[in-house]
Every structure is written in structure tokens, then in C-alpha cells.
CSV table of C-alpha atoms in Angstrom, one decimal:
chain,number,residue,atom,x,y,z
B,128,UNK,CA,70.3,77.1,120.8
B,129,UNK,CA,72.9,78.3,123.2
B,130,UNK,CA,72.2,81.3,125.1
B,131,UNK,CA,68.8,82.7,127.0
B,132,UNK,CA,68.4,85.5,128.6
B,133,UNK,CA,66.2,85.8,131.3
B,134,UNK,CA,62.8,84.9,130.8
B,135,UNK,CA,61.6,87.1,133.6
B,136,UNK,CA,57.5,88.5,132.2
B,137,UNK,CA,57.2,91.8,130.3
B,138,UNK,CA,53.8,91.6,130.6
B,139,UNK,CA,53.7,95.0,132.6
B,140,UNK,CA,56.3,96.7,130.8
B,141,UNK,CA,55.9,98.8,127.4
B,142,UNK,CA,58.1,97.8,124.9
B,143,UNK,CA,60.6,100.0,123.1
B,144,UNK,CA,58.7,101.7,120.0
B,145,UNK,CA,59.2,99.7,116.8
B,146,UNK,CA,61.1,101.0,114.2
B,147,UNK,CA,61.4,99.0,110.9
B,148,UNK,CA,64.1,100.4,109.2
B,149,UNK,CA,67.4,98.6,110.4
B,150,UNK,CA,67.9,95.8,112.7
B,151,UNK,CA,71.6,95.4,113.8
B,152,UNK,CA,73.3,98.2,113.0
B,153,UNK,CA,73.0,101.8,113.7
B,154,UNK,CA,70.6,104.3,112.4
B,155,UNK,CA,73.0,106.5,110.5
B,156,UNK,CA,72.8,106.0,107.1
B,157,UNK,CA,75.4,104.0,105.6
B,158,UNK,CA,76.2,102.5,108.9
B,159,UNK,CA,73.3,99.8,109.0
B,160,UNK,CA,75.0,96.3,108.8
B,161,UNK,CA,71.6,94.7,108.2
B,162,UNK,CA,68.5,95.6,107.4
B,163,UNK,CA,65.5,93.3,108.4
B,164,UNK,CA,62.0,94.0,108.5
B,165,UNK,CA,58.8,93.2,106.3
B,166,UNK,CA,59.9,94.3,103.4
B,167,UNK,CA,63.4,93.8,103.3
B,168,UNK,CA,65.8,91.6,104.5
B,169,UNK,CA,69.7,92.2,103.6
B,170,UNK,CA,73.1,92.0,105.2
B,171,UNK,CA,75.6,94.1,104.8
B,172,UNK,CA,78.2,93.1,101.6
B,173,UNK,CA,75.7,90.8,100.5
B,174,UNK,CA,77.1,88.3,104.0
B,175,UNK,CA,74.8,86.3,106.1
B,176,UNK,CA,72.1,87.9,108.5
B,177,UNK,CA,73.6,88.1,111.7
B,178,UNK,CA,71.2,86.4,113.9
B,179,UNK,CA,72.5,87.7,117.7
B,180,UNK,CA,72.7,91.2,116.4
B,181,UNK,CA,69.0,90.7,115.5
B,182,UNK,CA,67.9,89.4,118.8
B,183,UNK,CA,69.5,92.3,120.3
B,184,UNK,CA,68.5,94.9,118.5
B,185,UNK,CA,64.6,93.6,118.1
B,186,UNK,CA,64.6,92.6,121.9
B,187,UNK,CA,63.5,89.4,121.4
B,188,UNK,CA,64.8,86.3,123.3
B,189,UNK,CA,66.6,83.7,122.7
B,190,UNK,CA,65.4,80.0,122.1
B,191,UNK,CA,67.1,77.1,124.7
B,192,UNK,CA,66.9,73.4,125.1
B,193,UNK,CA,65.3,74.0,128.6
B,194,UNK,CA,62.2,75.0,126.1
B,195,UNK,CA,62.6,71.8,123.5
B,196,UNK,CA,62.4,69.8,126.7
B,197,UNK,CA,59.6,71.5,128.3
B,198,UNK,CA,57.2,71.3,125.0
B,199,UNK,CA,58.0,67.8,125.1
B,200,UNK,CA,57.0,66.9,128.5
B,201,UNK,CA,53.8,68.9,128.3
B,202,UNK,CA,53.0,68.2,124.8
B,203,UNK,CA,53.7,64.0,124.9
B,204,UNK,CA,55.4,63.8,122.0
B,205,UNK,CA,59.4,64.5,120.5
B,206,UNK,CA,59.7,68.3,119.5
B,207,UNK,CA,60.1,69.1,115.7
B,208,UNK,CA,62.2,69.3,113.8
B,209,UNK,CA,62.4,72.8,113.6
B,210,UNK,CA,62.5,73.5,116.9
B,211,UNK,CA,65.1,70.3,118.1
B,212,UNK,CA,67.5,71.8,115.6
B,213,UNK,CA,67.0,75.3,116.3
B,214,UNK,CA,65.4,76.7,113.3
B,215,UNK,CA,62.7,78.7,115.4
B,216,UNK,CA,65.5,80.5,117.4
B,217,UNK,CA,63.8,83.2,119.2
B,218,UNK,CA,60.3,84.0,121.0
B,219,UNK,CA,58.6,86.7,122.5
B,220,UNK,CA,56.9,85.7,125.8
B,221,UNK,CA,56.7,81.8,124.4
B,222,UNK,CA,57.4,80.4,128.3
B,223,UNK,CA,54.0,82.5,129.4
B,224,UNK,CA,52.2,80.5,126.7
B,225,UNK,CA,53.8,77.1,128.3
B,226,UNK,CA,52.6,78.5,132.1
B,227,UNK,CA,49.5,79.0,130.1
B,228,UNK,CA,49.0,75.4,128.9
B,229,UNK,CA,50.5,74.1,132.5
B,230,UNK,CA,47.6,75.5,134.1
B,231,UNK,CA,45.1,73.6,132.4
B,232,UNK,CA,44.0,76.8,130.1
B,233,UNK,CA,44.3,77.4,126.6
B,234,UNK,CA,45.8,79.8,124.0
B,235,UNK,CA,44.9,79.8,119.9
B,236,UNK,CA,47.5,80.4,117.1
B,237,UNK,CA,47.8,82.7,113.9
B,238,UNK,CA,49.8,83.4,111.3
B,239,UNK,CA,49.5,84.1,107.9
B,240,UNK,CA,50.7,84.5,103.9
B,241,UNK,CA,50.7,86.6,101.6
B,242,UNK,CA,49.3,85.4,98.0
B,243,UNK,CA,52.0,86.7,95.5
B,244,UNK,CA,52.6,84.3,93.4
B,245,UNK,CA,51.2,80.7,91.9
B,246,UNK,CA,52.6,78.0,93.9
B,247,UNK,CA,54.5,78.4,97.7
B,248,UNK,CA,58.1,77.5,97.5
B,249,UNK,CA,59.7,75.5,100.7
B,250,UNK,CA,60.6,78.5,102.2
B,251,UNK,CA,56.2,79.3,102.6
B,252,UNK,CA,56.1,76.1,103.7
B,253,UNK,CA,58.4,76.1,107.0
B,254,UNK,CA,55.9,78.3,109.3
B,255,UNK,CA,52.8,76.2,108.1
B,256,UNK,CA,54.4,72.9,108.5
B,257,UNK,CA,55.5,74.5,112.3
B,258,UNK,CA,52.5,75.7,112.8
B,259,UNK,CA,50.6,72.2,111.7
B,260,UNK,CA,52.9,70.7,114.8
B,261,UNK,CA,52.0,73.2,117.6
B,262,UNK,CA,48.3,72.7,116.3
B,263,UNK,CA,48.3,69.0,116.9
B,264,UNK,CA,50.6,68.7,120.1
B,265,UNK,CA,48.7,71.4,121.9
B,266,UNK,CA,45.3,70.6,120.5
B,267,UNK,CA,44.1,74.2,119.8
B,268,UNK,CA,42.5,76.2,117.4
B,269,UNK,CA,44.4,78.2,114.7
B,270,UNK,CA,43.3,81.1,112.6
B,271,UNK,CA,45.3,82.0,108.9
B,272,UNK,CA,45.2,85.4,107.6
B,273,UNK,CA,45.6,85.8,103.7
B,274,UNK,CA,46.6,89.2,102.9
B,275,UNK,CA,45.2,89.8,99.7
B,276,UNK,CA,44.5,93.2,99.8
B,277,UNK,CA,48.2,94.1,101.3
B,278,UNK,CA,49.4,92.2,98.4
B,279,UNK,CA,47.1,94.5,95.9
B,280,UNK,CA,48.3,97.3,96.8
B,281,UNK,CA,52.3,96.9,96.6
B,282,UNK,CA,52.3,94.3,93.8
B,283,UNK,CA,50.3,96.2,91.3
B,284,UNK,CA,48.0,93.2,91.1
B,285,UNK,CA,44.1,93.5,90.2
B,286,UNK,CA,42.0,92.4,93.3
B,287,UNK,CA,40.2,89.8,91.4
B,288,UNK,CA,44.2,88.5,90.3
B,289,UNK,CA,44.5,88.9,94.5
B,290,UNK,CA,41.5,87.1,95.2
B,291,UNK,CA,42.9,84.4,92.9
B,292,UNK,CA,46.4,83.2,93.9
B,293,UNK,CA,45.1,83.8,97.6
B,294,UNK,CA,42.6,80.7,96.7
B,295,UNK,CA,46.0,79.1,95.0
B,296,UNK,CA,47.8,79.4,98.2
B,297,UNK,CA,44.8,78.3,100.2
B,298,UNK,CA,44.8,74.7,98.7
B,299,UNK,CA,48.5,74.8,99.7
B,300,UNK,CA,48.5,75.5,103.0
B,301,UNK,CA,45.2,73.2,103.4
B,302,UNK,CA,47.9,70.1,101.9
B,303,UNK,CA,50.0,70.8,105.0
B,304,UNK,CA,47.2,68.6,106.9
B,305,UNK,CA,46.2,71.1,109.1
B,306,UNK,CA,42.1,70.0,111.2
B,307,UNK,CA,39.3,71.8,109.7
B,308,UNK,CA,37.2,71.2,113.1
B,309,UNK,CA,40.2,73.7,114.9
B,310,UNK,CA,41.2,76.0,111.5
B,311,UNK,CA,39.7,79.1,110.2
B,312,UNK,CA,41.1,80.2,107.4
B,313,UNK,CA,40.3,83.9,106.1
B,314,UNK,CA,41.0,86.4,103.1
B,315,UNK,CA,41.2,90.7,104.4
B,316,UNK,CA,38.7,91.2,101.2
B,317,UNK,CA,36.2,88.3,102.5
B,318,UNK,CA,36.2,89.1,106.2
B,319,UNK,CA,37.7,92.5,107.1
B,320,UNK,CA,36.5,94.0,104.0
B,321,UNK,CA,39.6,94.9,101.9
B,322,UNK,CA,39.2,98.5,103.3
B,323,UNK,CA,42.9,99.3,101.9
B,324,UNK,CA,42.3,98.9,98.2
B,325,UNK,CA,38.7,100.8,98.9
B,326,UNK,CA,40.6,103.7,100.4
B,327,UNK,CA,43.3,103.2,97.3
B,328,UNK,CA,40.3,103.6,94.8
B,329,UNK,CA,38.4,106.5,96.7
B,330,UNK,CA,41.2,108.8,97.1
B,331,UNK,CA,43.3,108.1,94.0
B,332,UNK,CA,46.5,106.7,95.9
B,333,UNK,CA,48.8,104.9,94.1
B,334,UNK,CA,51.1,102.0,95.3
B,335,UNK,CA,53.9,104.4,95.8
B,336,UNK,CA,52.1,106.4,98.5
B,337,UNK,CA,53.6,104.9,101.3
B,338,UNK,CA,49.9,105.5,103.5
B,339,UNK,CA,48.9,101.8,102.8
B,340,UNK,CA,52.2,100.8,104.5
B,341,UNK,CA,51.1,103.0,107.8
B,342,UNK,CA,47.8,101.8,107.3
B,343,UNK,CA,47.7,98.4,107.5
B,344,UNK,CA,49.6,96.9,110.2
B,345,UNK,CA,47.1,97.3,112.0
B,346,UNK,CA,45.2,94.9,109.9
B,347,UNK,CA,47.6,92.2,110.2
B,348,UNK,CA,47.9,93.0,114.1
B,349,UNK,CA,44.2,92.7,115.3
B,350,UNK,CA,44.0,89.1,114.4
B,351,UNK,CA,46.1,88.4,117.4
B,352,UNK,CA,42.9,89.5,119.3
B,353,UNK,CA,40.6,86.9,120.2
B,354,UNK,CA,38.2,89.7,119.6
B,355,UNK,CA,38.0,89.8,115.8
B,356,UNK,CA,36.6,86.3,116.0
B,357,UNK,CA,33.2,86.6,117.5
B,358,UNK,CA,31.9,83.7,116.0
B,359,UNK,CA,35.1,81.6,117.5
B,360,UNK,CA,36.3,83.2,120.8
B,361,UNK,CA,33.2,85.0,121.9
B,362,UNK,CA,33.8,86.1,125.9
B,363,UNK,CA,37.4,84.6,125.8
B,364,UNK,CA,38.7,88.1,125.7
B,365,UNK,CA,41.7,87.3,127.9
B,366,UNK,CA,42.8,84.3,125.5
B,367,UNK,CA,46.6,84.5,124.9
B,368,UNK,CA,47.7,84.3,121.4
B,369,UNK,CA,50.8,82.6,119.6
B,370,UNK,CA,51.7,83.8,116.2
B,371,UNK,CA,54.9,81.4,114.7
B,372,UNK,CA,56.5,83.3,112.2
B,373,UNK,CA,59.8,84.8,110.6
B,374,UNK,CA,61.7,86.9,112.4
B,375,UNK,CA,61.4,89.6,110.3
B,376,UNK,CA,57.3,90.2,111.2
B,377,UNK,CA,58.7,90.9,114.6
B,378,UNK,CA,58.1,94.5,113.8
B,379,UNK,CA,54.3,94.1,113.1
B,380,UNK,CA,54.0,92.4,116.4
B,381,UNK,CA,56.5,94.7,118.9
B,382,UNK,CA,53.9,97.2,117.9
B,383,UNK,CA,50.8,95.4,118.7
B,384,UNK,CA,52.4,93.9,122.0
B,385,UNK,CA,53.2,97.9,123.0
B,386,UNK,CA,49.5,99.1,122.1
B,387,UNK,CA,47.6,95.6,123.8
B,388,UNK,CA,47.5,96.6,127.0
B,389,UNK,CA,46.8,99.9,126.8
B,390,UNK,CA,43.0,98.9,124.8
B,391,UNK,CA,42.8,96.1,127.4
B,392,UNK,CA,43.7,93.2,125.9
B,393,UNK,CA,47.1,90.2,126.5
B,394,UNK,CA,50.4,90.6,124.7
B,395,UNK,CA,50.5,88.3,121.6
B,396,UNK,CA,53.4,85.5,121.9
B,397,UNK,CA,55.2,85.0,119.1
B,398,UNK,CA,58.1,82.1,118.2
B,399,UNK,CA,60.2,83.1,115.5
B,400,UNK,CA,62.4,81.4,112.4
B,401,UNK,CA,65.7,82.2,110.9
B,402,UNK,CA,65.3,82.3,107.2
B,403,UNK,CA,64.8,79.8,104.9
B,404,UNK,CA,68.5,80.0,102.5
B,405,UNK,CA,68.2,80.3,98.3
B,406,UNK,CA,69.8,77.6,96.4
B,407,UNK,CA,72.7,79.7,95.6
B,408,UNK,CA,73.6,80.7,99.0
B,409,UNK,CA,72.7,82.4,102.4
B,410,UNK,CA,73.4,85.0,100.6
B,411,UNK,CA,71.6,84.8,97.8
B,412,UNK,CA,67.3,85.7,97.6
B,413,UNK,CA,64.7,83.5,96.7
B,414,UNK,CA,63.0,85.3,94.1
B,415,UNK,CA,59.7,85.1,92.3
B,416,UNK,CA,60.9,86.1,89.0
B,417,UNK,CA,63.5,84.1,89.8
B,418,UNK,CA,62.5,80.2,89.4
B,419,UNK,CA,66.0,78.3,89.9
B,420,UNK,CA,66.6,80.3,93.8
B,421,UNK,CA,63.9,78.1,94.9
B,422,UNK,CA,62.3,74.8,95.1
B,423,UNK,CA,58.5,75.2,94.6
B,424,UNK,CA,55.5,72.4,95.3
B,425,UNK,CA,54.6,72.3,91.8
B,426,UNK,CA,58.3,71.2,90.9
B,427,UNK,CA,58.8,67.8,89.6
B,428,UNK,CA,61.1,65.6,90.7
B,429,UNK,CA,63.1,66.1,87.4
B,430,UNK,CA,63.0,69.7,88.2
B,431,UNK,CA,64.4,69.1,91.8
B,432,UNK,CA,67.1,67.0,90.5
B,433,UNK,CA,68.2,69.9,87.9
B,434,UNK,CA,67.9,72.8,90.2
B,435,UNK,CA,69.8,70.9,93.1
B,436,UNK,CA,72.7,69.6,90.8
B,437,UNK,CA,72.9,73.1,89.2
B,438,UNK,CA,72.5,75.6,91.5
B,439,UNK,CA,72.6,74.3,95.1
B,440,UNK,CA,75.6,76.0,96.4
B,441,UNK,CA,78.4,73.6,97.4
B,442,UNK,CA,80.8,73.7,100.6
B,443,UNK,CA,82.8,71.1,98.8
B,444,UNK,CA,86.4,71.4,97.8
B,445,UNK,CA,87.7,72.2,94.2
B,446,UNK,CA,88.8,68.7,93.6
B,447,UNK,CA,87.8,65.3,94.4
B,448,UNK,CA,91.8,65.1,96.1
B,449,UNK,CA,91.5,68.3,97.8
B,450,UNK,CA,88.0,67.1,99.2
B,451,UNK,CA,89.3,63.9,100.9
B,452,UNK,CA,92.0,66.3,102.3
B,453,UNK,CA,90.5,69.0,104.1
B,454,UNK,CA,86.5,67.8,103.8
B,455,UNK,CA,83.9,70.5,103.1
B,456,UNK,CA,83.0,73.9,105.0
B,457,UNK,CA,79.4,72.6,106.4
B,458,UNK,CA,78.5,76.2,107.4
B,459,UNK,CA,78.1,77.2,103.7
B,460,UNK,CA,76.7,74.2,102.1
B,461,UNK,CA,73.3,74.1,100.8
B,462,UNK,CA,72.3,70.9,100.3
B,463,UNK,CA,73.3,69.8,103.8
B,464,UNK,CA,71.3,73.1,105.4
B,465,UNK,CA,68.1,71.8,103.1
B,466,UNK,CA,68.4,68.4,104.8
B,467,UNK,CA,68.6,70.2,108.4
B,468,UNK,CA,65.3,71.5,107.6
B,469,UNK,CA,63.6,68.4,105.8
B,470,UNK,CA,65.2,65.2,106.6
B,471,UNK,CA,63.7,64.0,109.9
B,472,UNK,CA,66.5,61.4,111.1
B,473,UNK,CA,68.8,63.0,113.2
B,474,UNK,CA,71.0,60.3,113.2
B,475,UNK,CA,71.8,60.1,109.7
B,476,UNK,CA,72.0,63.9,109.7
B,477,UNK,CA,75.1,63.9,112.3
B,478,UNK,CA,75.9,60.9,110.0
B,479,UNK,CA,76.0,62.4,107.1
B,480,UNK,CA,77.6,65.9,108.6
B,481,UNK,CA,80.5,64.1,110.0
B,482,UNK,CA,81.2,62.0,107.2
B,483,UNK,CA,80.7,65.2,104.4
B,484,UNK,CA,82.6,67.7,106.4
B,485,UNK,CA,85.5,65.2,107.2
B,486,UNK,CA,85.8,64.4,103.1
B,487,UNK,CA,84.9,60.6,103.2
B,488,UNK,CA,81.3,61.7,101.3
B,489,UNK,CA,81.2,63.7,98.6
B,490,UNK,CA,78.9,66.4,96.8
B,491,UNK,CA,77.4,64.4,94.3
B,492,UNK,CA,76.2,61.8,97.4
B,493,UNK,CA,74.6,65.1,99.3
B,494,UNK,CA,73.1,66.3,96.6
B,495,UNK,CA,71.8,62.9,95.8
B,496,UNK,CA,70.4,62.4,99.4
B,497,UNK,CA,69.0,65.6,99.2
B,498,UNK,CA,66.6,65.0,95.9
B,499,UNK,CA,65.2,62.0,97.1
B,500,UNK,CA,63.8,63.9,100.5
B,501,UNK,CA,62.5,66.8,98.5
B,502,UNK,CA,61.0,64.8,96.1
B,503,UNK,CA,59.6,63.0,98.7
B,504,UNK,CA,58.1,65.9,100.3
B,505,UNK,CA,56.9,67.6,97.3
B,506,UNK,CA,55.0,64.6,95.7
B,507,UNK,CA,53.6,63.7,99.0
B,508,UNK,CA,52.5,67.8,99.3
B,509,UNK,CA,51.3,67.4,95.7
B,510,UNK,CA,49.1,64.3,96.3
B,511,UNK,CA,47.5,66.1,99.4
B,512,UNK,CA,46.6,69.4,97.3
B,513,UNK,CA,45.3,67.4,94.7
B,514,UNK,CA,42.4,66.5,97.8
B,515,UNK,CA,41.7,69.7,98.1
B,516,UNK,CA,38.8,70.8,96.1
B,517,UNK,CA,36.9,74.2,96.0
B,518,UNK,CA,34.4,72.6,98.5
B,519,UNK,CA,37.2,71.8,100.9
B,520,UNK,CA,38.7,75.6,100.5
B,521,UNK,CA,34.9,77.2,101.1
B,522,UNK,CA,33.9,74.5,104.7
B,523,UNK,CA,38.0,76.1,106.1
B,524,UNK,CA,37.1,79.8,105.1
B,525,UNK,CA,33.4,79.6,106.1
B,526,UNK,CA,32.5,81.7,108.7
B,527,UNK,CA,31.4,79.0,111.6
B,528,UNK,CA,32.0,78.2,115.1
B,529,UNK,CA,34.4,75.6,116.5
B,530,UNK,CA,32.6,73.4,118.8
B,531,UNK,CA,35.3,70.8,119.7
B,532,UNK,CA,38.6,73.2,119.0
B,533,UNK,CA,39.5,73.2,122.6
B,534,UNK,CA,38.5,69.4,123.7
């Protein structure tokens, strides 16, 4: 968390048009270097996403520790861990949301999932967890879109399958600990309607007609208006929003900040992640049909244990001899970026980062670390879910007011 540019308002000023199809390179085919967007996100050669290139080319800014510092003092509490270490790297308009909260007024946060498969994997889990903080240091209320019906049409799943793994992922992203008397939780099918999969069905469009993907950004782009929420945010028009999310939904979002002020309504905020890495690498993809690129919450901690041993890639030398000499290459190791995310102590992170990259620890001791903080985290995720019954899901989806969400 280097470099920020200037963080002069573009409130007044219409963004450049979004366009989805590359981010960092040019638009010549064959010349992109990266591609990032909703659907797809992959670097040129298979190398790492270049994360300056991005920033550039999206038109985002950059993330300092003049903001880390500033949450803190207004907020009362240290900054997380996520944001201390620089994992949410880049915002849109995230120092008008702190003016905002200054002031004495309020904003409300969204984001969202998408229910494709069974269980989240820790990579789901870094936005909710995020989002969980900013909830309980700002004290404000949060809306979560589950976007079942997107997730219908491009995954050749049945709605009712839909309907079910978005309850699945519900109970999951309850276990984060998030306040029932500031969430509201919601499913497209159950509150906008699942109009996508009714116009799928009418008109005989199958899920390679690409008019769902025109179609429904808007559907993930009105939530950020306090609008849509009558029965939460009636006559707060003028409420600012702030969406946390990966940085490759920037593109949903540069649309809906270009077309707010023209219907009358605030930009949307947003404060954006890098990516979480696969097991085998920043290179590699965490895959669904894939069950070793990832650790999930339904893993045990025998699972965790094989899947770190085995396929965690290693910046560790060839050679226990070779190791003591020249130490390991911390930018590629695994197991030591999974303990930036998850292990809260940042002294025995620098610890641990000095002593691995300068040989005097070795793999086996990372890795080992590593386990017990994931199996930590899992089984205290797992004990959570297990609290969260079908009542519990129905009294965070139910459509209600918010009495106390702003005291």
C-alpha cells in the first residue's frame, strides 16, 4: 500500500464507459496481457495478475496507510487484517464514504455471492469476513444479494437446484457472525423476482445467448440504491453506498457509477480485494471441480493437513542444505501468503517471514503453522453454521424493517 493518487471527488465527472473484456493490456487481440472481469480472470502465460496495470486500466485508486490510519481513528478500533496488510488494495470514492461518516451521517453496505456450488471455500469467505468488520466498526446496515437466478442461467442448474445451494451458502455467510438487527439478506428469485430465467423460459433462450449477460447487470447494480429497499431506506434516497468486493466486479459497478447520476441518485463506493491464490500457485485457479485448489469450510482438519502438505505450493529450496543457504523466495510461497490472510499476529508473521525467507525455518514448520490456523478457522466456522437453523436463515431474509440499524 504504496502509492495513491489523488483523491480529488469524481462525483461530477462521468466515468470512462466500461468495457469487460481486457484489463491491462491492449484491445487488439492477442495483445491483452490480462484479462479480468466477472467472468474471467487470467494473466498472460499463465503469470501473476498484475495489480498496477489493473488499477490503471479500471481507473480505480489506489489503497494507502493514510486510509488504514484514518478508519482507525474514526472507527475506535485496529484496522483488519485485510486492510493493515493490504489485501483490499484499491477503492473507488472510499475517502467520500469516510467524509460521510466524519460528518455525523451514515452510509449502508452490499455485496453479494453467487450459489454455485455446496460449501464456500476461503476464498468466498475473505469479502464476508471484510464486510463483517466494516459492519461492526461503522455500525451500519448491510444488504447481501444471492444471485440465484444469474447462476441458473450460466451454470445449467435447475432453479429449484439454485434456490438450494443459495440456502447452502446462506447458512455460511450467516456463520461469519454478521447482526441480524442491521442484515438483510435476499435471493433475485425471492425479492426481485428471478425475471432472467422467466425471460429464459418465455422466449426459448438458451445459456449460450449471451442476452442474460447484457441483461442482468443491472440486476446486480440496483442494489447499490437505497431505493430497492423500501421497507429499509424509505426517503434516504441520498444514502451513499459501499460495496467491498473483488476487483474484478469493478466492471458491474463503473457502469452503475456512470448511469447514477444521470437517474438522480449517489455514486456507489466500492473497496476492492486482490485475489484470493489456489493452493498450487498464484497462478493456478481455484476450481469447483477441482477439490485439492482450495480449502473449503466443510474440510476436516485431516483434510487441511493433506491438501496443505500436498499441494500448497512451496517457495522453499530443493534441499534442506540449499534452503539454509539462500532461504526461500517469500513472493511465491503459499502457505506463507495463506497466513497473510488468516493469521492475525503481525508479529509472528514478520517473525515467521524473516526467519523462512532467511533459511533458519523450514517448509515443513510453515506448513505446520499454517494447518493449525486453518483448522482453527474452519472448525470455529463450522461450529457457528451448525447454529444456524432454517429459522435463523428465514428471520435474515424476511422482508422487515431495521429499527436500530443506524443507532
Amino acid at each position: 500500500m504504496s502509492r495513491f493518487p489523488s483523491s480529488q471527488s469524481t462525483s461530477a465527472m462521468v466515468e470512462e464507459p466500461t468495457k469487460v473484456v481486457s484489463a491491462g493490456g491492449g484491445d487488439r487481440e492477442g495483445e491483452d496481457e490480462q484479462v479480468v472481469n466477472p467472468w474471467e480472470v487470467t494473466a498472460k502465460d499463465g503469470g501473476k495478475i498484475d495489480y498496477d496495470k489493473l488499477i490503471e486500466k479500471f481507473g480505480c485508486q489506489r489503497l494507502d496507510e493514510s486510509f488504514v490510519r484514518r478508519v482507525e481513528r474514526l472507527t475506535g478500533r485496529p484496522a483488519h487484517v485485510f486492510l493493515r496488510r493490504g489485501v483490499f488494495f484499491a477503492h473507488r470514492d472510499f475517502n467520500e464514504i469516510l467524509d460521510v461518516y466524519e460528518r455525523g451521517e451514515k452510509f449502508f453496505l452490499y455485496t453479494g455471492r453467487g450459489p454455485s456450488s455446496e460449501a464456500l471455500h476461503l476464498g468466498h469467505l475473505v469479502p464476508f469476513m471484510f464486510t463483517k468488520y466494516l459492519q461492526d466498526a461503522f455500525k451500519v446496515p448491510l444488504v447481501i444479494q444471492l444471485t440465484d437466478d444469474e447462476k441458473c442461467m450460466w451454470k445449467n442448474l435447475t432453479v429449484e437446484e439454485s434456490k438450494r445451494l443459495a440456502c447452502e451458502n446462506v447458512k455460511d455467510i450467516i456463520a461469519c457472525g454478521f447482526d441480524i438487527t442491521r442484515t438483510f439478506i435476499f435471493s433475485d428469485f425471492s425479492y426481485v423476482g428471478g425475471w432472467a430465467s422467466q425471460v429464459v423460459g418465455i422466449f426459448g433462450f438458451t445459456n449460450e445467448d449471451h442476452i442474460g449477460k447484457i441483461s442482468f447487470p443491472p440486476v446486480q447494480a440496483v442494489p447499490s440504491f437505497p431505493s430497492s429497499f423500501p421497507h429499509l431506506f424509505s426517503g434516504k434516497d441520498n444514502l451513499r453506498c459501499l460495496i467491498p468486493c473483488a476487483i474484478d466486479q469493478d466492471p458491474y459497478f463503473r457502469m452503475t457509477r456512470d448511469v447514477a447520476p444521470r437517474i438522480g441518485y449517489q455514486k456507489p463506493a466500492l473497496i476492492e480485494s486482490s485475489f484470493f491464490p489456489a493452493l498450487q500457485g498464484e497462478t493456478g485457479k481455484m476450481s469447483a471441480s477441482d477439490p485439492n485448489s482450495a480449502i473449503y469450510v466443510t474440510d476436516s482438519s485431516k483434510d487441511i493437513k493433506n491438501k496443505v502438505n500436498r499441494y500448497a505450493f512451496s517457495g522453499g529450496q530443493d534441499s534442506i542444505e540449499n534452503h539454509r543457504k539462500y532461504g526461500a523466495n517469500l513472493e511465491v510461497d503459499i502457505p506463507v501468503k495463506y497466513l497473510g490472510f488468516f493469521l492475525e499476529d503481525d508479529a509472528e508473521l514478520d517473525h515467521i517471514k524473516k526467519e523462512y525467507g532467511a533459511g533458519r525455518m523450514l517448509t515443513g514448520e510453515i506448513k505446520k503453522r499454517l494447518v493449525e490456523v486453518l483448522s482453527e478457522l474452519v472448525e470455529r466456522h463450522r461450529k457457528a453454521r451448525a447454529l444456524v437453523t432454517d429459522e435463523v436463515v428465514d428471520a435474515f431474509m424476511a422482508v422487515r424493517p431495521l429499527p436500530l440499524m443506524f443507532s
